[in-house]
Structure formats: C-alpha cells, structure tokens
Amino acid sequence: MLPKRVIGILTWREGLRFEEPAYLRKLVQTGQKLGAEIYLFSHQDVNVSARKIKGFIPKPNGGWMSKSFPWPEVVIDRYRRRVKEYIRLRNSDLFFFANSPFSKKWRVTNLLASDDRVKRWIPETHVYEKGKVRNMLARHGLVYVKPGNGTGGRSILRVKSSGKDYSLSGRDKKHKHHVARIDTVEGVEKWVKTWVEEQRIRDGNFLVQQGLDLGLLRKHVVDVRLLIQKDERGEWTVTGCAIRMGEKGSATSNLHGGGKAIPFEWLMSRRFGEERGELIKQECYRLAFDVATTLEDYFGRMMEFGLDIGVDVDGRAWLIEVNPKPGREVFRQMGDMALYRKAIARPVQFALYLARNQARFLSL
C-alpha cells in the first residue's frame, strides 16, 4: 500500500482560532476523503530542525486537535494577513507551494491594463490623489473609490454625477451604509478625501476606477463572480460562475453587505435573450482563461482565482477585480451544493497532482 500524500495548508492561527474556519474545516475533510494526510498550520508551527509540523485537523464534533505531522510535500497558501513572520516563511525555500505569492491590487491592475492579451477588459483605473476623482467624473460620470488592499466590499465608495449634483454611497470598514448628495465637485473632492483618510487600511493606497453601468436589474448593482481553478490534471478550468445581486440601493454586490447569489443563465437570458446570454458567458470564460494564464506568466504557478466581472447594460464584460485566495460561498448561497463541493475539492486535487509530479516541477 502506497503511503499517503502529505498536504499542508498554511493559514493564520492564534491559539485554536483560524481565519475562515468553516472553509478550512471542509478543505481538510475533503482532503481526507481524497486519501491525503492533510492539516492546517501557521508560521509558528514549523520545526525546521526536526522536519516536523505541529498541524491541526478538525475534531468530529467541532473544534480542533493538534499533533505532530510529517513535512508536507505540497503547501496550499491560504494566509490572508501580511504578517512579517508569514512573509519571511513565504519567501523561504522551505516548502513546495501550490500557489505563488501575489501582488497588491494596483500592481495587478497595472500589469493587466498594459498586457495586449487582456487590456480590453480592464476599466480605467488610477491611484487616488487630489483632483483624480474630478477628472474621472468628467470623463465617465460614475467612478468607484476603493482600497487597494481591501476585501469583502468594505470601504468602497460609489460617486455618480446626477445632473446638477453628485450622489455618493458606500459601506465603511464595519459595513455601515453611508450616503450623501453634494452640489459641487469641490465638495465631492473634500468628502472623498475624508473617506479615504478614515477608511485607509494600514498604509494601503486607494484606487479610483471607471464606473460601469451594471444596472441589469432596476435599483440593484449586479456582477459576476467566476471561479477558475486548476483541476486534478493541473489544467485551468472554470468551476462555475454566479450573479451577485447587491442589496437595493447598495454601491456593491458583495454578499457580506446583504447581497444575494442568483444563477448566471437566469439573469443573462432574461436581460439579453438566451443566445446573447450564452455569448456573454463564453466571453466571461475567455476573459478568465486569458487573465489566469497572463497572471501566471507574471507571478509563477497559481492554483485558483476568483474573478469579479462586470457585465454592463450593453452586454460588455469588464474585469473588476482578481482574488488569488477566493471564497466560494456564492455557490452555496445559490443552492448549488454539487458546485460548492467541487470548488472545495479542486485545490486538494491540484495539490495531489503536484505531489505526484513534484520531481518534474522541481527540475523546471
């Protein structure tokens, strides 16, 4: 009988508290079902001299248990905090990672906007500075001001020119909803400056992005969440996509802010007809494949991406954001549990593929 493949999942831990514990529990349980020896660990759990890891696995009735595990053949990086100990570990050559380190949103946007393969899908985006909101409003009439290192739809501000005045709406760091109507562009600049100062995450920057008319449903912002992952053969494949429909009047579609998940085909065929809806879906898939392969060229081996894609009222697809450590709750919220389980299994299947073929990858 062949020994089990050993897979580690690197994540933030404090005591028995983990980030995204529900997902990580399912990831470990899925790996166990696939026959892997799989566990969670953090930077403080690595014993280099003994080549052992203090790993954590779920208890059957909730909670976590720890024990000493063998050194992992492959590590899936799910660490989402820029802690210096993590960065030091990530930049070492101690582990064979399934996914390479990624960059900040602004650098990624810049790379994609200048690459001929994908630039047609990238909205105009700039780093926030004095006068930038005024300039972008003059060109587009609608802009978004968003943190360059934010997640979960927090601190994103929507600014719209409405005839003689401007309407602003957004959710702050605590998901509290803010709205304002201002009658001068100078007033808008002042309001946005205060927002950026109050909402800044650590030393991160803010971006000003061309707004898109994503009002495919009246009074709701909608966008597409698409998950593209490497499969058990190591090949990129689209796992699935869904529509995220924002709460009535919300600036974003994010599920944390009260949004709902609905099937892609239902909305697109209702809005554009079945045939055009299928063409839009094919374009979203093409966008995903081209973005994934382009980013891999820049950053090295990657494992999965969650893409937020905007489909505007004319049926044109735009890339809003790329997340290299995405969630997959959109499929569960939509009620497609088979797709949700597949989205959880794929990272482990890819890690097992790497473990079986590690010698070949290390020689590249």
Short mmCIF file of C-alpha atoms in Angstrom, two decimals:
data_model
loop_
_atom_site.label_atom_id
_atom_site.label_comp_id
_atom_site.label_asym_id
_atom_site.label_seq_id
_atom_site.Cartn_x
_atom_site.Cartn_y
_atom_site.Cartn_z
CA MET A 1 0.00 0.00 0.00
CA LEU A 2 1.42 3.38 -1.05
CA PRO A 3 1.97 5.97 1.72
CA LYS A 4 -0.47 8.86 1.83
CA ARG A 5 0.48 12.12 0.15
CA VAL A 6 1.10 14.85 2.73
CA ILE A 7 -0.55 18.24 2.10
CA GLY A 8 -0.19 21.27 4.38
CA ILE A 9 -2.49 24.30 4.38
CA LEU A 10 -0.72 27.45 5.57
CA THR A 11 -3.07 29.88 7.34
CA TRP A 12 -3.26 32.44 10.14
CA ARG A 13 -3.73 30.97 13.61
CA GLU A 14 -3.99 32.37 17.14
CA GLY A 15 -4.50 29.61 19.71
CA LEU A 16 -7.29 27.50 18.23
CA ARG A 17 -8.70 30.45 16.28
CA PHE A 18 -8.30 30.28 12.50
CA GLU A 19 -9.26 32.63 9.72
CA GLU A 20 -12.15 31.26 7.59
CA PRO A 21 -12.50 28.17 9.87
CA ALA A 22 -15.65 26.78 8.21
CA TYR A 23 -14.00 26.65 4.78
CA LEU A 24 -10.71 25.25 6.12
CA ARG A 25 -12.59 22.53 8.03
CA LYS A 26 -14.29 21.46 4.78
CA LEU A 27 -10.99 21.64 2.87
CA VAL A 28 -9.25 19.29 5.34
CA GLN A 29 -12.22 16.91 5.45
CA THR A 30 -12.34 16.83 1.63
CA GLY A 31 -8.60 16.09 1.51
CA GLN A 32 -9.03 13.23 3.97
CA LYS A 33 -11.78 11.75 1.78
CA LEU A 34 -9.42 12.01 -1.21
CA GLY A 35 -6.86 9.93 0.70
CA ALA A 36 -4.39 12.66 1.68
CA GLU A 37 -2.74 13.26 5.03
CA ILE A 38 -3.76 16.92 5.26
CA TYR A 39 -3.62 19.51 8.04
CA LEU A 40 -3.60 23.23 8.84
CA PHE A 41 -0.54 25.00 10.18
CA SER A 42 0.79 28.52 10.70
CA HIS A 43 4.22 30.13 10.70
CA GLN A 44 4.76 29.36 14.42
CA ASP A 45 4.13 25.63 13.92
CA VAL A 46 7.21 24.81 11.81
CA ASN A 47 10.05 22.85 13.40
CA VAL A 48 12.77 23.07 10.76
CA SER A 49 15.44 21.07 12.60
CA ALA A 50 13.12 18.10 13.24
CA ARG A 51 11.41 18.44 9.83
CA LYS A 52 8.07 18.22 11.63
CA ILE A 53 4.96 20.39 11.70
CA LYS A 54 2.53 20.99 14.54
CA GLY A 55 -0.61 20.55 12.48
CA PHE A 56 -4.33 20.91 13.18
CA ILE A 57 -7.27 18.84 12.00
CA PRO A 58 -10.98 19.09 12.81
CA LYS A 59 -12.47 17.07 15.65
CA PRO A 60 -15.57 15.09 14.62
CA ASN A 61 -17.86 17.10 16.91
CA GLY A 62 -16.39 20.56 16.34
CA GLY A 63 -13.20 22.25 17.46
CA TRP A 64 -9.63 21.34 16.51
CA MET A 65 -6.99 18.88 17.63
CA SER A 66 -3.24 19.19 17.09
CA LYS A 67 -0.45 16.67 16.70
CA SER A 68 2.93 16.33 15.06
CA PHE A 69 2.73 15.76 11.30
CA PRO A 70 5.35 14.89 8.68
CA TRP A 71 6.78 17.61 6.47
CA PRO A 72 4.31 18.46 3.68
CA GLU A 73 5.09 17.53 0.09
CA VAL A 74 2.95 20.44 -1.11
CA VAL A 75 1.62 23.51 0.73
CA ILE A 76 -1.58 25.38 -0.17
CA ASP A 77 -1.19 29.01 0.95
CA ARG A 78 -4.44 30.44 2.41
CA TYR A 79 -2.73 33.02 4.64
CA ARG A 80 -4.51 36.36 4.14
CA ARG A 81 -2.64 38.68 6.51
CA ARG A 82 0.66 40.39 5.74
CA VAL A 83 2.36 39.34 8.99
CA LYS A 84 6.16 39.65 8.81
CA GLU A 85 6.73 36.07 10.06
CA TYR A 86 4.44 34.77 7.30
CA ILE A 87 6.21 36.84 4.64
CA ARG A 88 9.60 35.53 5.82
CA LEU A 89 8.34 31.93 5.66
CA ARG A 90 6.68 32.53 2.29
CA ASN A 91 9.90 33.88 0.80
CA SER A 92 11.99 30.98 2.13
CA ASP A 93 12.58 27.77 0.17
CA LEU A 94 11.33 25.51 2.97
CA PHE A 95 8.19 24.38 1.15
CA PHE A 96 6.92 23.47 -2.31
CA PHE A 97 3.90 25.76 -2.71
CA ALA A 98 0.87 25.11 -4.91
CA ASN A 99 0.42 28.87 -5.41
CA SER A 100 2.94 31.68 -5.80
CA PRO A 101 2.93 34.97 -3.85
CA PHE A 102 0.68 37.60 -5.42
CA SER A 103 0.85 41.38 -5.58
CA LYS A 104 -1.31 44.31 -4.49
CA LYS A 105 -4.43 45.20 -6.47
CA TRP A 106 -2.87 48.28 -8.05
CA ARG A 107 0.15 46.44 -9.43
CA VAL A 108 -2.09 43.65 -10.77
CA THR A 109 -4.44 46.17 -12.42
CA ASN A 110 -1.46 47.96 -13.97
CA LEU A 111 0.01 44.71 -15.33
CA LEU A 112 -3.28 43.64 -16.89
CA ALA A 113 -4.05 47.09 -18.31
CA SER A 114 -0.72 47.06 -20.17
CA ASP A 115 -0.92 43.47 -21.48
CA ASP A 116 -2.30 43.10 -25.01
CA ARG A 117 -3.98 39.78 -24.17
CA VAL A 118 -6.34 41.25 -21.58
CA LYS A 119 -6.28 45.07 -21.58
CA ARG A 120 -9.59 45.36 -23.50
CA TRP A 121 -11.41 44.08 -20.39
CA ILE A 122 -9.82 46.46 -17.83
CA PRO A 123 -11.70 49.64 -16.78
CA GLU A 124 -9.61 52.82 -16.49
CA THR A 125 -8.02 52.82 -13.03
CA HIS A 126 -5.67 55.23 -11.21
CA VAL A 127 -4.14 55.59 -7.76
CA TYR A 128 -6.20 58.11 -5.77
CA GLU A 129 -4.71 61.58 -5.49
CA LYS A 130 -6.04 65.14 -5.32
CA GLY A 131 -8.09 66.04 -8.43
CA LYS A 132 -8.32 62.47 -9.73
CA VAL A 133 -12.00 61.99 -8.79
CA ARG A 134 -12.93 65.27 -10.53
CA ASN A 135 -11.04 64.25 -13.71
CA MET A 136 -12.57 60.77 -13.82
CA LEU A 137 -16.11 62.08 -13.18
CA ALA A 138 -15.70 64.47 -16.12
CA ARG A 139 -14.86 61.50 -18.37
CA HIS A 140 -17.14 58.78 -17.04
CA GLY A 141 -19.88 60.32 -14.87
CA LEU A 142 -19.60 57.35 -12.48
CA VAL A 143 -16.50 56.29 -10.53
CA TYR A 144 -15.62 53.95 -7.66
CA VAL A 145 -13.10 54.81 -4.96
CA LYS A 146 -11.81 51.57 -3.41
CA PRO A 147 -8.97 50.41 -1.17
CA GLY A 148 -6.04 48.85 -2.99
CA ASN A 149 -5.73 46.19 -0.28
CA GLY A 150 -9.36 45.73 0.80
CA THR A 151 -11.64 42.71 0.75
CA GLY A 152 -15.27 41.88 1.35
CA GLY A 153 -16.75 45.00 -0.27
CA ARG A 154 -15.69 47.25 2.61
CA SER A 155 -14.72 50.93 2.19
CA ILE A 156 -15.82 51.06 -1.47
CA LEU A 157 -17.42 54.39 -2.39
CA ARG A 158 -19.64 54.97 -5.44
CA VAL A 159 -19.66 58.53 -6.81
CA LYS A 160 -22.20 59.44 -9.52
CA SER A 161 -22.75 62.69 -11.37
CA SER A 162 -26.54 63.29 -11.44
CA GLY A 163 -27.21 66.40 -13.48
CA LYS A 164 -26.56 69.37 -11.19
CA ASP A 165 -25.32 67.43 -8.19
CA TYR A 166 -23.48 64.26 -7.14
CA SER A 167 -24.66 61.22 -5.21
CA LEU A 168 -22.24 59.22 -3.05
CA SER A 169 -22.85 55.88 -1.38
CA GLY A 170 -20.68 53.23 0.22
CA ARG A 171 -20.09 50.89 3.16
CA ASP A 172 -17.38 51.62 5.68
CA LYS A 173 -14.96 49.18 7.38
CA LYS A 174 -17.79 47.96 9.63
CA HIS A 175 -20.26 47.57 6.72
CA LYS A 176 -22.24 50.63 7.86
CA HIS A 177 -24.02 52.27 4.91
CA HIS A 178 -23.22 55.95 4.12
CA VAL A 179 -25.00 58.20 1.58
CA ALA A 180 -24.59 61.85 0.63
CA ARG A 181 -25.74 64.35 -2.00
CA ILE A 182 -23.30 67.15 -2.78
CA ASP A 183 -23.86 70.04 -5.19
CA THR A 184 -20.26 70.89 -6.17
CA VAL A 185 -17.37 68.81 -7.45
CA GLU A 186 -15.13 70.61 -4.92
CA GLY A 187 -17.42 69.32 -2.17
CA VAL A 188 -17.14 65.82 -3.61
CA GLU A 189 -13.33 66.00 -3.58
CA LYS A 190 -13.39 67.11 0.08
CA TRP A 191 -15.86 64.35 1.07
CA VAL A 192 -13.83 61.67 -0.73
CA LYS A 193 -10.58 62.90 0.87
CA THR A 194 -12.11 62.43 4.33
CA TRP A 195 -13.44 58.98 3.34
CA VAL A 196 -10.01 57.84 2.12
CA GLU A 197 -8.29 59.09 5.30
CA GLU A 198 -10.82 57.35 7.57
CA GLN A 199 -11.10 54.11 5.58
CA ARG A 200 -7.43 53.56 4.77
CA ILE A 201 -6.28 50.06 5.75
CA ARG A 202 -2.86 50.32 7.41
CA ASP A 203 -0.56 52.02 4.86
CA GLY A 204 -2.55 50.94 1.81
CA ASN A 205 -3.46 53.17 -1.10
CA PHE A 206 -6.86 53.85 -2.69
CA LEU A 207 -7.81 53.46 -6.33
CA VAL A 208 -10.20 55.49 -8.49
CA GLN A 209 -11.85 53.27 -11.09
CA GLN A 210 -14.08 53.96 -14.07
CA GLY A 211 -17.65 53.21 -13.03
CA LEU A 212 -19.66 50.77 -15.11
CA ASP A 213 -23.41 50.77 -15.58
CA LEU A 214 -24.10 47.34 -14.08
CA GLY A 215 -27.80 48.03 -13.51
CA LEU A 216 -29.08 44.90 -15.23
CA LEU A 217 -31.77 44.80 -12.55
CA ARG A 218 -33.57 48.01 -11.57
CA LYS A 219 -32.12 49.63 -8.40
CA HIS A 220 -29.62 46.78 -7.91
CA VAL A 221 -25.90 46.58 -8.74
CA VAL A 222 -25.06 43.14 -10.10
CA ASP A 223 -21.80 41.50 -11.09
CA VAL A 224 -20.46 38.06 -11.92
CA ARG A 225 -18.32 36.01 -9.52
CA LEU A 226 -16.41 33.45 -11.58
CA LEU A 227 -14.13 30.79 -10.09
CA ILE A 228 -11.36 29.39 -12.28
CA GLN A 229 -9.19 26.62 -10.77
CA LYS A 230 -6.52 24.10 -11.68
CA ASP A 231 -8.00 20.60 -11.82
CA GLU A 232 -6.60 17.14 -10.99
CA ARG A 233 -4.62 17.21 -14.29
CA GLY A 234 -3.08 20.59 -13.48
CA GLU A 235 -5.11 22.42 -16.13
CA TRP A 236 -7.10 25.64 -15.79
CA THR A 237 -10.84 25.04 -15.85
CA VAL A 238 -13.81 27.25 -14.98
CA THR A 239 -15.54 25.65 -11.99
CA GLY A 240 -18.57 27.90 -12.25
CA CYS A 241 -19.98 31.38 -12.12
CA ALA A 242 -22.93 33.12 -10.49
CA ILE A 243 -24.51 36.55 -10.33
CA ARG A 244 -24.15 38.56 -7.15
CA MET A 245 -27.06 40.98 -6.77
CA GLY A 246 -26.45 43.88 -4.39
CA GLU A 247 -28.91 44.99 -1.76
CA LYS A 248 -31.36 47.62 -3.04
CA GLY A 249 -29.52 50.95 -3.29
CA SER A 250 -26.13 49.46 -2.30
CA ALA A 251 -22.93 50.57 -4.05
CA THR A 252 -21.65 47.00 -4.30
CA SER A 253 -22.94 43.50 -4.91
CA ASN A 254 -20.91 41.93 -2.11
CA LEU A 255 -22.61 39.10 -0.22
CA HIS A 256 -21.27 40.38 3.13
CA GLY A 257 -23.16 43.63 2.51
CA GLY A 258 -26.54 41.94 2.12
CA GLY A 259 -26.19 40.79 -1.50
CA LYS A 260 -27.76 37.63 -2.92
CA ALA A 261 -26.46 34.97 -5.31
CA ILE A 262 -28.57 34.03 -8.34
CA PRO A 263 -27.87 31.80 -11.38
CA PHE A 264 -25.92 33.44 -14.22
CA GLU A 265 -28.04 31.94 -17.02
CA TRP A 266 -31.31 33.09 -15.46
CA LEU A 267 -30.38 36.77 -15.38
CA MET A 268 -28.49 36.91 -18.69
CA SER A 269 -31.21 35.19 -20.71
CA ARG A 270 -33.86 37.36 -19.05
CA ARG A 271 -31.95 40.56 -19.86
CA PHE A 272 -30.33 39.76 -23.23
CA GLY A 273 -32.10 36.64 -24.52
CA GLU A 274 -30.80 33.07 -24.41
CA GLU A 275 -28.45 33.25 -27.40
CA ARG A 276 -26.81 36.54 -26.43
CA GLY A 277 -26.62 35.38 -22.80
CA GLU A 278 -24.63 32.31 -23.88
CA LEU A 279 -22.21 34.52 -25.89
CA ILE A 280 -21.68 36.74 -22.82
CA LYS A 281 -20.94 33.64 -20.73
CA GLN A 282 -18.38 32.47 -23.30
CA GLU A 283 -16.70 35.89 -23.18
CA CYS A 284 -16.53 35.75 -19.37
CA TYR A 285 -14.89 32.31 -19.64
CA ARG A 286 -12.40 33.56 -22.25
CA LEU A 287 -11.59 36.56 -20.05
CA ALA A 288 -10.96 34.20 -17.10
CA PHE A 289 -8.63 31.88 -19.03
CA ASP A 290 -6.65 34.77 -20.51
CA VAL A 291 -6.35 36.59 -17.15
CA ALA A 292 -5.29 33.38 -15.33
CA THR A 293 -2.59 32.48 -17.85
CA THR A 294 -1.37 36.09 -18.06
CA LEU A 295 -1.04 36.38 -14.28
CA GLU A 296 0.77 33.05 -14.12
CA ASP A 297 3.29 34.42 -16.61
CA TYR A 298 3.99 37.30 -14.21
CA PHE A 299 3.81 35.63 -10.80
CA GLY A 300 4.58 31.95 -11.36
CA ARG A 301 2.44 28.91 -10.66
CA MET A 302 -1.05 29.74 -9.41
CA MET A 303 -3.88 27.49 -8.26
CA GLU A 304 -7.16 29.41 -8.45
CA PHE A 305 -8.62 32.86 -8.97
CA GLY A 306 -11.94 34.40 -8.07
CA LEU A 307 -12.79 36.99 -10.72
CA ASP A 308 -15.33 39.75 -10.24
CA ILE A 309 -16.62 40.55 -13.72
CA GLY A 310 -19.00 43.36 -14.54
CA VAL A 311 -21.44 42.91 -17.42
CA ASP A 312 -22.73 46.35 -18.37
CA VAL A 313 -26.16 47.24 -19.76
CA ASP A 314 -24.81 46.77 -23.31
CA GLY A 315 -23.68 43.22 -22.52
CA ARG A 316 -19.96 44.06 -22.47
CA ALA A 317 -17.77 42.19 -19.96
CA TRP A 318 -15.25 44.04 -17.77
CA LEU A 319 -12.77 42.71 -15.21
CA ILE A 320 -13.36 44.47 -11.89
CA GLU A 321 -11.08 42.52 -9.56
CA VAL A 322 -8.97 39.35 -9.21
CA ASN A 323 -8.57 37.44 -5.95
CA PRO A 324 -5.90 34.69 -5.73
CA LYS A 325 -7.35 33.31 -2.45
CA PRO A 326 -11.05 33.42 -3.25
CA GLY A 327 -14.12 32.32 -1.35
CA ARG A 328 -16.69 30.01 -2.90
CA GLU A 329 -19.74 30.81 -0.78
CA VAL A 330 -21.55 32.22 -3.81
CA PHE A 331 -22.32 28.65 -4.99
CA ARG A 332 -23.62 27.59 -1.59
CA GLN A 333 -25.81 30.70 -1.34
CA MET A 334 -27.16 29.95 -4.79
CA GLY A 335 -28.09 26.47 -3.57
CA ASP A 336 -25.76 24.56 -5.94
CA MET A 337 -24.12 22.25 -3.41
CA ALA A 338 -22.53 20.00 -6.06
CA LEU A 339 -20.67 23.02 -7.48
CA TYR A 340 -19.76 24.19 -3.98
CA ARG A 341 -18.23 20.78 -3.15
CA LYS A 342 -16.32 20.74 -6.46
CA ALA A 343 -14.95 24.22 -5.71
CA ILE A 344 -13.65 22.95 -2.34
CA ALA A 345 -12.18 19.72 -3.77
CA ARG A 346 -10.19 21.27 -6.63
CA PRO A 347 -7.38 22.86 -4.58
CA VAL A 348 -6.69 19.49 -2.91
CA GLN A 349 -6.91 17.62 -6.23
CA PHE A 350 -4.38 20.05 -7.72
CA ALA A 351 -2.08 19.74 -4.69
CA LEU A 352 -2.18 15.93 -5.02
CA TYR A 353 -1.34 16.27 -8.73
CA LEU A 354 1.69 18.42 -7.79
CA ALA A 355 2.77 15.93 -5.12
CA ARG A 356 2.71 13.06 -7.64
CA ASN A 357 4.67 15.09 -10.18
CA GLN A 358 6.87 17.12 -7.85
CA ALA A 359 10.18 15.90 -9.27
CA ARG A 360 9.23 17.16 -12.72
CA PHE A 361 8.22 20.62 -11.38
CA LEU A 362 11.33 21.00 -9.25
CA SER A 363 13.53 20.34 -12.26
CA LEU A 364 11.91 23.14 -14.32
#
